[in-house]
XYZ file of C-alpha atoms in Angstrom:
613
model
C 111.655 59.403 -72.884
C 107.999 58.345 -73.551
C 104.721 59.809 -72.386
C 102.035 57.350 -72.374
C 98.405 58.161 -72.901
C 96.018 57.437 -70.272
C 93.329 56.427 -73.136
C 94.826 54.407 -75.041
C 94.277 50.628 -74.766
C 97.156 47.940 -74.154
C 98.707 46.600 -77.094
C 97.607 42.368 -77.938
C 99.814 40.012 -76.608
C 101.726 37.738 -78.750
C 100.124 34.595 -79.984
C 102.088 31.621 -78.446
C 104.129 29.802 -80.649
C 102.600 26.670 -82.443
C 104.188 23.482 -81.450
C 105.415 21.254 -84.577
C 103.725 18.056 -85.671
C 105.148 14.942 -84.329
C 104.876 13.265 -87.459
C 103.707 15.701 -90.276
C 103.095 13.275 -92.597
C 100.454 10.990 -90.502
C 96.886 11.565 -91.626
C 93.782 12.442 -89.548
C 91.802 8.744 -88.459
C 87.966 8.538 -88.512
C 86.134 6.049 -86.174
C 84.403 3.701 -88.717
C 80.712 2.385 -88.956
C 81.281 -0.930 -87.254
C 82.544 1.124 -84.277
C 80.002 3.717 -84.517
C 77.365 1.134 -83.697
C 79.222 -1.100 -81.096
C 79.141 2.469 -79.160
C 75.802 3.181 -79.942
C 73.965 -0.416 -79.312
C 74.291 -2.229 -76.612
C 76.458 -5.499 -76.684
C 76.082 -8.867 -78.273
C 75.175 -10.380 -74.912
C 72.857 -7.829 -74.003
C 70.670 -7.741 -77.725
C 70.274 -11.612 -77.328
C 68.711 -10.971 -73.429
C 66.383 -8.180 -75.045
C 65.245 -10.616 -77.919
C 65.134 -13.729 -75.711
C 63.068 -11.746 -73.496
C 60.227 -11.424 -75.732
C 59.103 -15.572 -76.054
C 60.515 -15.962 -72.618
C 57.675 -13.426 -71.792
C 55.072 -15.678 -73.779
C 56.375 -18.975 -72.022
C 56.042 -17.977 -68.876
C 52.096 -16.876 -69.677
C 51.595 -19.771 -71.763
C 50.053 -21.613 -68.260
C 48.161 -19.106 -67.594
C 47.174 -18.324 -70.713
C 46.060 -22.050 -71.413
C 43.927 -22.163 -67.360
C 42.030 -19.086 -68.733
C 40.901 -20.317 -72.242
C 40.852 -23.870 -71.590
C 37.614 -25.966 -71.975
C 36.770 -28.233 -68.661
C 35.730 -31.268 -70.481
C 34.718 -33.646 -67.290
C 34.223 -37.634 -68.546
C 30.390 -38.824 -68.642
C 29.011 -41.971 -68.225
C 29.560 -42.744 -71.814
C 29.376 -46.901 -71.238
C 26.307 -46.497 -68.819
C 24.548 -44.450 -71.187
C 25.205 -46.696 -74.045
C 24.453 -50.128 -71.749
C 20.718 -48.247 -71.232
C 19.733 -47.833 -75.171
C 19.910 -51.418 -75.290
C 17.836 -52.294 -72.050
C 13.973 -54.308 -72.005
C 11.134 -51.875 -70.700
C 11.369 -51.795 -66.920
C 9.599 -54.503 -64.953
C 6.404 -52.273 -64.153
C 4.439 -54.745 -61.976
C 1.205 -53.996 -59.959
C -0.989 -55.806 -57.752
C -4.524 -56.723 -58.856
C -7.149 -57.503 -55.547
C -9.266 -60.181 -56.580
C -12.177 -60.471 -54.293
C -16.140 -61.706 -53.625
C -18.923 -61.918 -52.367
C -20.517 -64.782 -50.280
C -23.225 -65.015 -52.439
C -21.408 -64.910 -55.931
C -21.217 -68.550 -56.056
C -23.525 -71.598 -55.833
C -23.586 -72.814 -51.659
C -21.961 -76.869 -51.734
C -24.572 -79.665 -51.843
C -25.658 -81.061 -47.899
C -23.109 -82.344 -46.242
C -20.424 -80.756 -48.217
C -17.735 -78.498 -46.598
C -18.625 -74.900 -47.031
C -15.527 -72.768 -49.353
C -14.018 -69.986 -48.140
C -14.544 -66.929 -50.840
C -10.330 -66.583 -50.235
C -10.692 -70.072 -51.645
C -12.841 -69.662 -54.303
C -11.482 -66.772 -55.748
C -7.749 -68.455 -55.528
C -8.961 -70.846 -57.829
C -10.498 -68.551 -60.660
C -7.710 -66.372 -60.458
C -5.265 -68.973 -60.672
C -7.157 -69.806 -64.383
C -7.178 -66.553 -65.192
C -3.478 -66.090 -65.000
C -3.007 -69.132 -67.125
C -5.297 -67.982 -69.848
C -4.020 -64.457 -69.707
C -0.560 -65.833 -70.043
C -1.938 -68.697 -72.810
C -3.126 -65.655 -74.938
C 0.016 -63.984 -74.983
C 2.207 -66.646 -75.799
C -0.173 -67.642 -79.028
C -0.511 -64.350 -80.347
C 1.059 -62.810 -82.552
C 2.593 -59.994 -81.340
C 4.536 -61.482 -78.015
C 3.113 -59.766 -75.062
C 3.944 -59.758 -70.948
C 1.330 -60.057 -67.954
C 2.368 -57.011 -66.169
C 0.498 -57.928 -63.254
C 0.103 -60.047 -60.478
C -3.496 -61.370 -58.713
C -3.124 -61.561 -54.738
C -6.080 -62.200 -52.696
C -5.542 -60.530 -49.425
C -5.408 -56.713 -48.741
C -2.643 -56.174 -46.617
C -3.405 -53.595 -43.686
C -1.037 -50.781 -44.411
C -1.193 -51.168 -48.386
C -3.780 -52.259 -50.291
C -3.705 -52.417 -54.034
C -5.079 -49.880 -56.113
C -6.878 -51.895 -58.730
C -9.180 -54.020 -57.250
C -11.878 -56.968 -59.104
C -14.848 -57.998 -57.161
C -17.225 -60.399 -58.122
C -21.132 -60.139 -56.819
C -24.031 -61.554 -57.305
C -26.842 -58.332 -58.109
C -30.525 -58.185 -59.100
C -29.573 -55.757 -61.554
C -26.835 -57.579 -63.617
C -28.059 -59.251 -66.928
C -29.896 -62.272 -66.492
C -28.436 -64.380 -69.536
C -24.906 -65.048 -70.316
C -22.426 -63.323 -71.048
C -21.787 -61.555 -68.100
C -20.838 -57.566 -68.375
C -18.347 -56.404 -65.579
C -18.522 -52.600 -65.232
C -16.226 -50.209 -63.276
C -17.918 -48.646 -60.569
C -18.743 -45.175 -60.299
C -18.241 -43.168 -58.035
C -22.513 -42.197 -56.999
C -23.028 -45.458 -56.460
C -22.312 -48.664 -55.268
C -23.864 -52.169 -55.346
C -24.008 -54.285 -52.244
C -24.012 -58.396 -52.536
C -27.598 -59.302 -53.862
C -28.685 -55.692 -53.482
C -30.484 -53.857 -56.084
C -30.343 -50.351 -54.627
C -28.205 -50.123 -51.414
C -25.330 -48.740 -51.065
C -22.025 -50.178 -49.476
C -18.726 -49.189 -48.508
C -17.349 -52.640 -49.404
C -16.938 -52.040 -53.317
C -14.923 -48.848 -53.693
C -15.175 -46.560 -56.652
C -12.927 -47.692 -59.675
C -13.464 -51.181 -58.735
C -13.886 -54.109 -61.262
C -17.312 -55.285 -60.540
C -18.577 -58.953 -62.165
C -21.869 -59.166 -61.823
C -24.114 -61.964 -62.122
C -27.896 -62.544 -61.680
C -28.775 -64.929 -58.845
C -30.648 -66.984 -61.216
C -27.411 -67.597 -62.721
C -25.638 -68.661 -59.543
C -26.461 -72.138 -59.455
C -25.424 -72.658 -63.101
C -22.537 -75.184 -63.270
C -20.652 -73.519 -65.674
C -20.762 -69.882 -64.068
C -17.167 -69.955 -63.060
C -16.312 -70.024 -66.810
C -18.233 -67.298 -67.374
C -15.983 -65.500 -64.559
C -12.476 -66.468 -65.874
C -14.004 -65.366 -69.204
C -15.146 -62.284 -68.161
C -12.015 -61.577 -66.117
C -9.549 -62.055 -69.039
C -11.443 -59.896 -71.139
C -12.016 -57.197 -69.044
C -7.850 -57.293 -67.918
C -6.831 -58.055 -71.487
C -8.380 -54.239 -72.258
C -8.028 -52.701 -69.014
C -4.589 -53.390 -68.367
C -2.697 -54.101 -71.658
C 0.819 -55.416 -72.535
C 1.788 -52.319 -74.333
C 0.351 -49.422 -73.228
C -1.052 -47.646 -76.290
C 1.026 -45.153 -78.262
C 0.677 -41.231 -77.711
C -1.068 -39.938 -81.049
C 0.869 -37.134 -82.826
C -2.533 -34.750 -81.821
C -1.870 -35.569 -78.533
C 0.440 -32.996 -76.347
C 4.087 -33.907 -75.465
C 4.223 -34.763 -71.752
C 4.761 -31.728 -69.309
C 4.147 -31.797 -65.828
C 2.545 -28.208 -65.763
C -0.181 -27.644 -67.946
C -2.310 -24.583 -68.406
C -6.055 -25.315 -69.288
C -7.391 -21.846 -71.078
C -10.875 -21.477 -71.493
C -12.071 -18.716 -73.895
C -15.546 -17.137 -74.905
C -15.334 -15.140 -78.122
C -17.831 -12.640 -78.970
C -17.253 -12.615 -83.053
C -18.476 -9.002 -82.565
C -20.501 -7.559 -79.868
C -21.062 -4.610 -81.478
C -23.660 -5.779 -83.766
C -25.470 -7.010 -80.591
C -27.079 -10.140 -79.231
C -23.350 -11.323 -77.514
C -22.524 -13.226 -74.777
C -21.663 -11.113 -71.520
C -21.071 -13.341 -68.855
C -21.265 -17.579 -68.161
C -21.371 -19.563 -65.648
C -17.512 -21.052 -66.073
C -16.729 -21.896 -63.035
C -20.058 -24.773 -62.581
C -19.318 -25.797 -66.277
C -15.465 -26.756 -65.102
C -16.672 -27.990 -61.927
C -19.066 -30.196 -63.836
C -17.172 -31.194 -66.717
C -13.540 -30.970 -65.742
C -12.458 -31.502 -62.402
C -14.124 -35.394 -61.870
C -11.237 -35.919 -64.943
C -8.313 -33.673 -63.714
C -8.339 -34.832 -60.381
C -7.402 -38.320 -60.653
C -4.714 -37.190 -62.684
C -2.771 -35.426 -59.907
C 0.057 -37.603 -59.705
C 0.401 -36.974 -63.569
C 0.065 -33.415 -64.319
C 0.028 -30.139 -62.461
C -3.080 -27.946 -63.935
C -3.895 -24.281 -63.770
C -7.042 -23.074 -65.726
C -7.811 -19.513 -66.640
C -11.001 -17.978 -68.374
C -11.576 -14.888 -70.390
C -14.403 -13.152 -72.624
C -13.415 -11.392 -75.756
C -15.881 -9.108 -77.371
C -14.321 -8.917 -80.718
C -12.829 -11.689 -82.047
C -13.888 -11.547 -85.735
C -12.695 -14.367 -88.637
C -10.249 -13.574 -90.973
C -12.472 -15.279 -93.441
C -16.001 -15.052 -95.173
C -17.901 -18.620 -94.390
C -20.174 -19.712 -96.831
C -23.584 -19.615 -97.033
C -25.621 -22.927 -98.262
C -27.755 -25.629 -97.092
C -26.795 -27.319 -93.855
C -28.919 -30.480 -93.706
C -27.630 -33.755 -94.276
C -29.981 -34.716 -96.879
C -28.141 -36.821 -99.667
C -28.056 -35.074 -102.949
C -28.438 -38.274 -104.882
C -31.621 -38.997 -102.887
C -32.508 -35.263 -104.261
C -31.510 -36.004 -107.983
C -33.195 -39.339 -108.021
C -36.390 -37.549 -106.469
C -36.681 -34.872 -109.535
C -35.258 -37.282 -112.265
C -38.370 -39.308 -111.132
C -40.848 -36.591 -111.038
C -39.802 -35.011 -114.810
C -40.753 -38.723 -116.212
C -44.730 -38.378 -114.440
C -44.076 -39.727 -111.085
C -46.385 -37.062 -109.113
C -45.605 -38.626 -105.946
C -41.880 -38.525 -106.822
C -42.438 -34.607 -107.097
C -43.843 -34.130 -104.344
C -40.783 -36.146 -102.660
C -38.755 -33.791 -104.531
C -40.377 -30.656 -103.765
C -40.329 -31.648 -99.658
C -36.478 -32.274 -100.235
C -35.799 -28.931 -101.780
C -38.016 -26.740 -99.372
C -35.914 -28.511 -96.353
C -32.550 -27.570 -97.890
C -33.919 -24.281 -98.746
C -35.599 -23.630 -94.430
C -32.212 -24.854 -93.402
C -29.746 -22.337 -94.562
C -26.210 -21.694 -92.435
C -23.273 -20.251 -92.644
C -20.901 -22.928 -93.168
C -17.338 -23.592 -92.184
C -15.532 -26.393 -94.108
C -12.647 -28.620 -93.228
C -10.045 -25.675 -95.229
C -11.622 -22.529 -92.544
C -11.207 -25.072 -89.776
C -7.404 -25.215 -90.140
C -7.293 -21.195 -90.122
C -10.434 -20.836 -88.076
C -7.887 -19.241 -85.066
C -6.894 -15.582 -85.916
C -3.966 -15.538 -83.760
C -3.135 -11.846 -85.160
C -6.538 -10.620 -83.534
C -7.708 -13.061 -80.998
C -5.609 -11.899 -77.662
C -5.356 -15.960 -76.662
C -1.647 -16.109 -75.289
C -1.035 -16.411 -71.608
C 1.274 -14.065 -70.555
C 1.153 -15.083 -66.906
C 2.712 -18.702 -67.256
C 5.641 -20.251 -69.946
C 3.833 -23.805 -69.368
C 2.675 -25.414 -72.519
C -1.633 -24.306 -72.741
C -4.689 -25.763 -74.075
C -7.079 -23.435 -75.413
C -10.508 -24.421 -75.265
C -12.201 -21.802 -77.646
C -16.646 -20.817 -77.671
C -17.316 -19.244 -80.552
C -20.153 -17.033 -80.621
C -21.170 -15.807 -84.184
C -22.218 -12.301 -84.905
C -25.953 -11.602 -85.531
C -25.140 -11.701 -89.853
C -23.115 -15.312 -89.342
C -25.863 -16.686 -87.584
C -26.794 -20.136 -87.606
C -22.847 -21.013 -88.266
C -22.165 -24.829 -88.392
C -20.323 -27.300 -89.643
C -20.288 -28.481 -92.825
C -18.486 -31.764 -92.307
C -21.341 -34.872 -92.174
C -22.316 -36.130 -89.296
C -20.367 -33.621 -87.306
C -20.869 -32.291 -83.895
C -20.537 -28.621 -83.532
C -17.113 -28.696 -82.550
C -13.367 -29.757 -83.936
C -9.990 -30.554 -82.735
C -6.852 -28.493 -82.949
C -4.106 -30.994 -82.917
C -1.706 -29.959 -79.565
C -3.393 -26.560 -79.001
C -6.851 -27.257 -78.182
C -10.569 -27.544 -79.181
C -13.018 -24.892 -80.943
C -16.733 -24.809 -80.354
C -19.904 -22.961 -82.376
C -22.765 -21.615 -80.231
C -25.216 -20.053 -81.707
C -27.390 -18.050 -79.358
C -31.409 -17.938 -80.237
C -32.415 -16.379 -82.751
C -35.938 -15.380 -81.223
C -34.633 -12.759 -79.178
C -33.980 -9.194 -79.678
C -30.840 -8.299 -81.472
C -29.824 -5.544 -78.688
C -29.770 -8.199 -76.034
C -26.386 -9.233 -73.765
C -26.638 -12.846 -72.748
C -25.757 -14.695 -69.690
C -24.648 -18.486 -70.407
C -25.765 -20.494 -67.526
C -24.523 -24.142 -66.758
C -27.150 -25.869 -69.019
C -26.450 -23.334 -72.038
C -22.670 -24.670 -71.429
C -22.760 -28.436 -71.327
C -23.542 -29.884 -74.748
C -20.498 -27.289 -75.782
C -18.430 -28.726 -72.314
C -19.210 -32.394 -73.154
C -17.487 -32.366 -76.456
C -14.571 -30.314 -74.684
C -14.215 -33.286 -72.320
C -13.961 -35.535 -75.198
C -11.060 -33.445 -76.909
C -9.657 -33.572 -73.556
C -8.604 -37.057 -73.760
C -7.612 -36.919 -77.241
C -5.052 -33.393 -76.278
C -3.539 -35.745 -73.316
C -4.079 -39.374 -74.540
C -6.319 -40.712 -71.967
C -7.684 -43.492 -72.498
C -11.332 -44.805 -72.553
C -13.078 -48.061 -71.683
C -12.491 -51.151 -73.602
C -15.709 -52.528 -75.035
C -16.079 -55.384 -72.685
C -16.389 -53.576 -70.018
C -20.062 -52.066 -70.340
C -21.245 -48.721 -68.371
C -22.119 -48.894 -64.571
C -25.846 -49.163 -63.891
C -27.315 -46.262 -62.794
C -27.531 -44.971 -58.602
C -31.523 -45.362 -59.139
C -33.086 -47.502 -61.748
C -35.985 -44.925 -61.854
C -33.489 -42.366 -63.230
C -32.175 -42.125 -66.667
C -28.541 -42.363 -67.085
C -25.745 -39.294 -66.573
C -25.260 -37.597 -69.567
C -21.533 -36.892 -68.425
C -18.305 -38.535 -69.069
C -17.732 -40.825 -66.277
C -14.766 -39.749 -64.211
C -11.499 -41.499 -64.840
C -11.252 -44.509 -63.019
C -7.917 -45.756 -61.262
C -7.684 -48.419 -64.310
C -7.407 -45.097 -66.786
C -4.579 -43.880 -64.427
C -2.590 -46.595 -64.039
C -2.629 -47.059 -67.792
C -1.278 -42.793 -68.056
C 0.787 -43.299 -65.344
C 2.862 -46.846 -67.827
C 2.143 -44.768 -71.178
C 3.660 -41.391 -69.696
C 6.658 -43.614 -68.392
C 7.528 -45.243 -71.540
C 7.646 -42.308 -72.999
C 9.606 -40.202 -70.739
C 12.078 -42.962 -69.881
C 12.272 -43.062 -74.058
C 13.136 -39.474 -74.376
C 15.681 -39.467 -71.484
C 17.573 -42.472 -73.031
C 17.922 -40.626 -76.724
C 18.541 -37.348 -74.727
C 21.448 -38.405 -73.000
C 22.969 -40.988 -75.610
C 22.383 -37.614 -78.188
C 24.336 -35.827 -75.179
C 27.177 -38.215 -75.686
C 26.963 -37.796 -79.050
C 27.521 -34.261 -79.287
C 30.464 -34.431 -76.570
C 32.443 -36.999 -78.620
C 32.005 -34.786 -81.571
C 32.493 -31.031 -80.695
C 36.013 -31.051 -79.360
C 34.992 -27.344 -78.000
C 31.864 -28.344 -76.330
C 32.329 -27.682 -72.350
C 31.196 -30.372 -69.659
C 31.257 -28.940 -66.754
C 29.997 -30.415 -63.118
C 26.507 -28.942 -63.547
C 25.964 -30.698 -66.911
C 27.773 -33.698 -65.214
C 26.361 -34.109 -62.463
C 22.540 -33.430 -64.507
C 23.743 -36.438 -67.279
C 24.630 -38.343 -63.643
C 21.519 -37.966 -62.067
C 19.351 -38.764 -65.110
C 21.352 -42.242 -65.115
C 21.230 -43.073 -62.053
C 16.991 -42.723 -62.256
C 16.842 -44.683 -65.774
C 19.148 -47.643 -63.769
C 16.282 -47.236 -60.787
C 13.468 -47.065 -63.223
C 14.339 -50.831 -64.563
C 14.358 -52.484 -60.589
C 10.866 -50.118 -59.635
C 7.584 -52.425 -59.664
C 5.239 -49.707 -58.538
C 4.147 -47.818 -61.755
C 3.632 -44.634 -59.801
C 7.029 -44.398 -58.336
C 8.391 -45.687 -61.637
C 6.519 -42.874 -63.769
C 8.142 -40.362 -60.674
C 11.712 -41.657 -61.638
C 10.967 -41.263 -65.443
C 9.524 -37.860 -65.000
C 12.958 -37.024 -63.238
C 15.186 -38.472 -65.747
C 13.731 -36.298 -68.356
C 13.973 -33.049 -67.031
C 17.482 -33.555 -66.017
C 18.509 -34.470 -68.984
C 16.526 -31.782 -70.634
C 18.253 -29.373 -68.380
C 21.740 -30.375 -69.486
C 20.654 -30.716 -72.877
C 20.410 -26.637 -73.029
C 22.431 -25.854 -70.111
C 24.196 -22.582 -71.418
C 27.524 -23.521 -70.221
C 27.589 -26.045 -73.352
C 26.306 -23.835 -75.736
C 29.139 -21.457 -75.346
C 31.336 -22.815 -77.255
C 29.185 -24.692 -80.140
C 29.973 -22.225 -82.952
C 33.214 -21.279 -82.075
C 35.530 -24.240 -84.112
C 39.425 -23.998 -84.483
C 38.690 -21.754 -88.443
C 37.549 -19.036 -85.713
C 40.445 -19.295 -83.560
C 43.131 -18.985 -86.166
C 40.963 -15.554 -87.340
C 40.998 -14.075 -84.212
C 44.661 -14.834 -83.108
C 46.210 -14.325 -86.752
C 46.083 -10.854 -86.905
C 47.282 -9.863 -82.759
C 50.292 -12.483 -82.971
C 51.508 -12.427 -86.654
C 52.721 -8.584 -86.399
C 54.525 -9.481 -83.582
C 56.108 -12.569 -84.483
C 57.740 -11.599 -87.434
C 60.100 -8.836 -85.662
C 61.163 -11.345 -83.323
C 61.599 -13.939 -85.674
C 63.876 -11.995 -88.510
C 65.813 -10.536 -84.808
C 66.726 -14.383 -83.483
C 67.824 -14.766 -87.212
C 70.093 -11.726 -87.543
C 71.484 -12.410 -83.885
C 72.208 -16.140 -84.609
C 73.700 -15.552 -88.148
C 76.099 -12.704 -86.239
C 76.840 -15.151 -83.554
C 78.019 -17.535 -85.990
C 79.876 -15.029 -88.113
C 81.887 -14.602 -84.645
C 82.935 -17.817 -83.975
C 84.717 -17.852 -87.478
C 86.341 -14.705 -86.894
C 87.411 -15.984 -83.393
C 88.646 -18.995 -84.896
């Protein structure tokens, strides 16, 4: 018998009993590689969806992608454009009023049916128009009559350009006669010396003859003659070409009118001037006729230092020849004692009149643009400058040095320059005021660089100035105002040479378009290019020159404006080499994955049909 101790832990069971191997002699089996990875990657089916996917993906954005980078190239008028390089000048035609007076020709003998003037003046024109058109046809440049002669005013529109022909005290009393345009301060009534009348407007075409001249039998010669000449210059064929000093057309120009103190700290400057008379005066009789043409602003300022970025030279300013001068002294050496003192006289003039001289080399840098504050800030129009110099008390007298020069030169496109020396009698501490008769001689000249900055034309020289308002009065001093002859001709000039610029605008347009693959047309530029067409195809069936120069002025600017629209300047430097940089490097990493992938997949794919087979 056993007696068990409380403390002591329970024996272990047994192990159980290890069953035998089936088959001791099998070995262990491994799962190989090929079955690793079918467990671990997806199936066959499912690797081709995943790698398919990818240029599925770029398919189905391929539209989109091609709306958002795709260049809207809309057609343009390409034949229409061309079919207008190769079209005349447009058939400009205006109406001429031919018109007189009772007593401009000789009364019929007794008994002899009295002539209407309607009548009369039928007939002259009628040989006018036949030597007119006689002359062109023999010269030798080929020319056009561009006008027509009518002889009644209709009530609601009367031409513009009108000829009259009178019979005045005041005309020449010999042939030829001299047809004048008349001004507008006076007018000459039929047989009248001094009286005004309202029935020959200002800008007419006045022939006047003497009433002793009336009865002669070959007087209305002397008018056809006097006609065709005055026409022939007045009105030409061709309208003459814009000079290169002259200013490109714009229809908003800025007239800038400057004083310039060279420095008013040495004293005796210019503080103030009477600008607004001197434009009054000078300017406006000439800018307002040209209304329909251009759109002005002027502006005025005074600068008190505008100094030269120069030294002029000092030396005789007289216009004494210096071979007079040598022959005077080579004279007086051999004995001649009245050759010295010729000599003598010669040298003490050159010597009493001493300037400061500015040749034709200061001229061209006579503007210091990097001290002279001359730009307009408040307008982006184009701006002539119309520059008064006023020397400083050590540069006084400044002039010229050119020959025969007035006290003033042009500045080809940008404006005029004028020297005004102030006088030299009063104190050196003084500030002057300019008033209007200080400022014409200077404003004069600036009138005459006026028509050479905008190409206006002048008088031809058979047709002589207009006689004076009073015969006890001497002449105006000032430019006569432009006349509606000198408009008409702007108005045909300006035309030609817009409708010329809108023609190699748009055909350079189509140009561009054909070339540049990448340039954009969009409906702006389209509809711009459309517009300026349609105007040019107008232009050529317009006979009124103003509504004609309208049309050309329109046809410009739109194709100006879709010349350097932005939307076709986008894509000018952007060409196909650029492309292929920019989408190289985001598609090329990406492509080659997918590329070797579709490989591997198709090369397994085939491998499986063999096996299957």
């Amino acid at each position: 018998m056993s007696i068990s101790n409380p403390d002591t832990p329970p024996p272990h069971p047994p192990p159980p009993p290890v069953a035998p191997l089936a088959n001791p002699s099998t070995p262990q089996v491994r799962p190989t590689p090929q079955e690793i990875s079918d467990e671990i990657n997806p199936p066959y089916r499912t690797r081709l969806l995943i790698i398919l996917s990818f240029p599925v993906l770029f398919l189905l954005a391929t539209p989109f992608w091609w709306y958002t980078t795709s260049i809207e190239r809309l057609p343009l008028p390409v034949e229409r454009i061309s079919a207008l390089e190769n079209l005349p000048p447009p058939d400009v035609r205006s109406a001429i009023l031919l018109t007189g007076s009772p007593g401009s020709y000789p009364s019929p003998p007794p008994g002899k049916a009295q002539y209407a003037v309607k009548d009369v003046c039928e007939a002259i024109g009628k040989e006018v128009v036949r030597g007119v058109d006689g002359i062109y046809a023999q010269g030798r440049t080929k020319g056009f009559r561009w006008w027509d002669l009518v002889y009644e005013a209709e009530r609601r529109s009367s031409p513009a350009l009108r000829v009259h022909l009178t019979s005045s005290d005041r005309a020449n009393t010999t042939f030829p006669l001299e047809p004048y345009v008349q001004s507008t301060e006076m007018g000459l009534g039929p047989g009248s010396g001094l009286g005004l009348s309202a029935e020959i407007k200002p800008g007419t075409l006045v022939v006047p003859a003497h009433p002793s001249l009336i009865s002669d039998r070959f007087l209305r010669q002397h008018y056809k003659i006097a006609v065709i000449n005055s026409l022939l210059g007045l009105y030409p064929s061709d309208p003459p070409e814009i000079p290169l000093r002259a200013l490109k057309y714009s229809p908003n120009i800025t007239l800038s009118f400057v004083l310039l103190n060279e420095d008013s700290a040495d004293g005796s400057y210019v503080r103030s001037w009477d600008i607004e008379g001197a434009i009054r005066d000078h300017f406006l009789p000439h800018l307002e006729p040209l209304s329909p043409v251009f759109n002005f602003s002027i502006e005025s300022q005074i600068l008190y230092h505008a100094p030269l970025s120069f030294e002029p030279t000092y030396g005789p300013a007289f216009d004494t020849d210096d071979g007079q001068v040598a022959r005077a002294i080579e004279a007086a050496q051999g004995g001649d004692q009245r050759a010295e003192e010729v000599a003598a006289a010669l040298l003490d003039d050159r010597k009493g009149d001493e300037a400061w001289l500015i040749d034709e080399e200061m001229m061209k840098v006579f503007v210091n643009s990097e001290r002279w504050s001359l730009d307009s800030g408040s307008t982006n129009n184009p701006v002539l400058r119309f520059l008064l110099f006023v020397p400083s008390a050590k540069h006084r007298p400044m002039r010229l040095s050119v020959p025969d020069s007035a006290q003033s030169f042009l500045l080809p496109q940008f404006g005029a320059v004028a020297l005004l020396n102030p006088p030299t009698s009063a104190p050196s501490s003084q500030a002057y005021h300019l008033p209007l008769s200080a400022l014409s001689p200077s404003f004069h000249l600036f009138t005459q660089h006026l028509y050479s900055l905008l190409a206006l034309p002048t008088y031809p020289a058979k047709v002589h100035p207009p006689p004076p308002a009073n015969p006890l009065q001497p002449p105006s001093p000032l430019t006569p105002p432009l006349s509606r002859w000198q408009v008409e001709t702007v108005l045909r000039q300006r035309m030609r040479e817009n409708s010329d610029e809108a023609r190699k605008t748009l055909a350079g347009i189509s140009r561009l378009v054909k070339k540049i693959k990448e340039m954009q047309v969009g409906d702006g530029v389209r509809g711009k290019v459309l517009g300026a067409v349609e105007k040019l195809e107008r232009l050529q069936t317009t006979p009124d020159p103003l509504e004609a120069f309208i049309l050309s002025r329109d046809a410009v600017a739109l194709a100006n404006q879709a010349f350097f629209d932005p939307s076709m300047m986008g894509l000018l430097y952007f060409p196909n080499e650029h492309k292929f940089a920019v989408y190289t490097p985001l598609f090329a990493p990406i492509a080659v994955p997918m590329i070797v992938g579709l490989l591997k997949e198709a090369i397994a794919w085939n491998r499986g049909r063999k096996v299957s087979r």
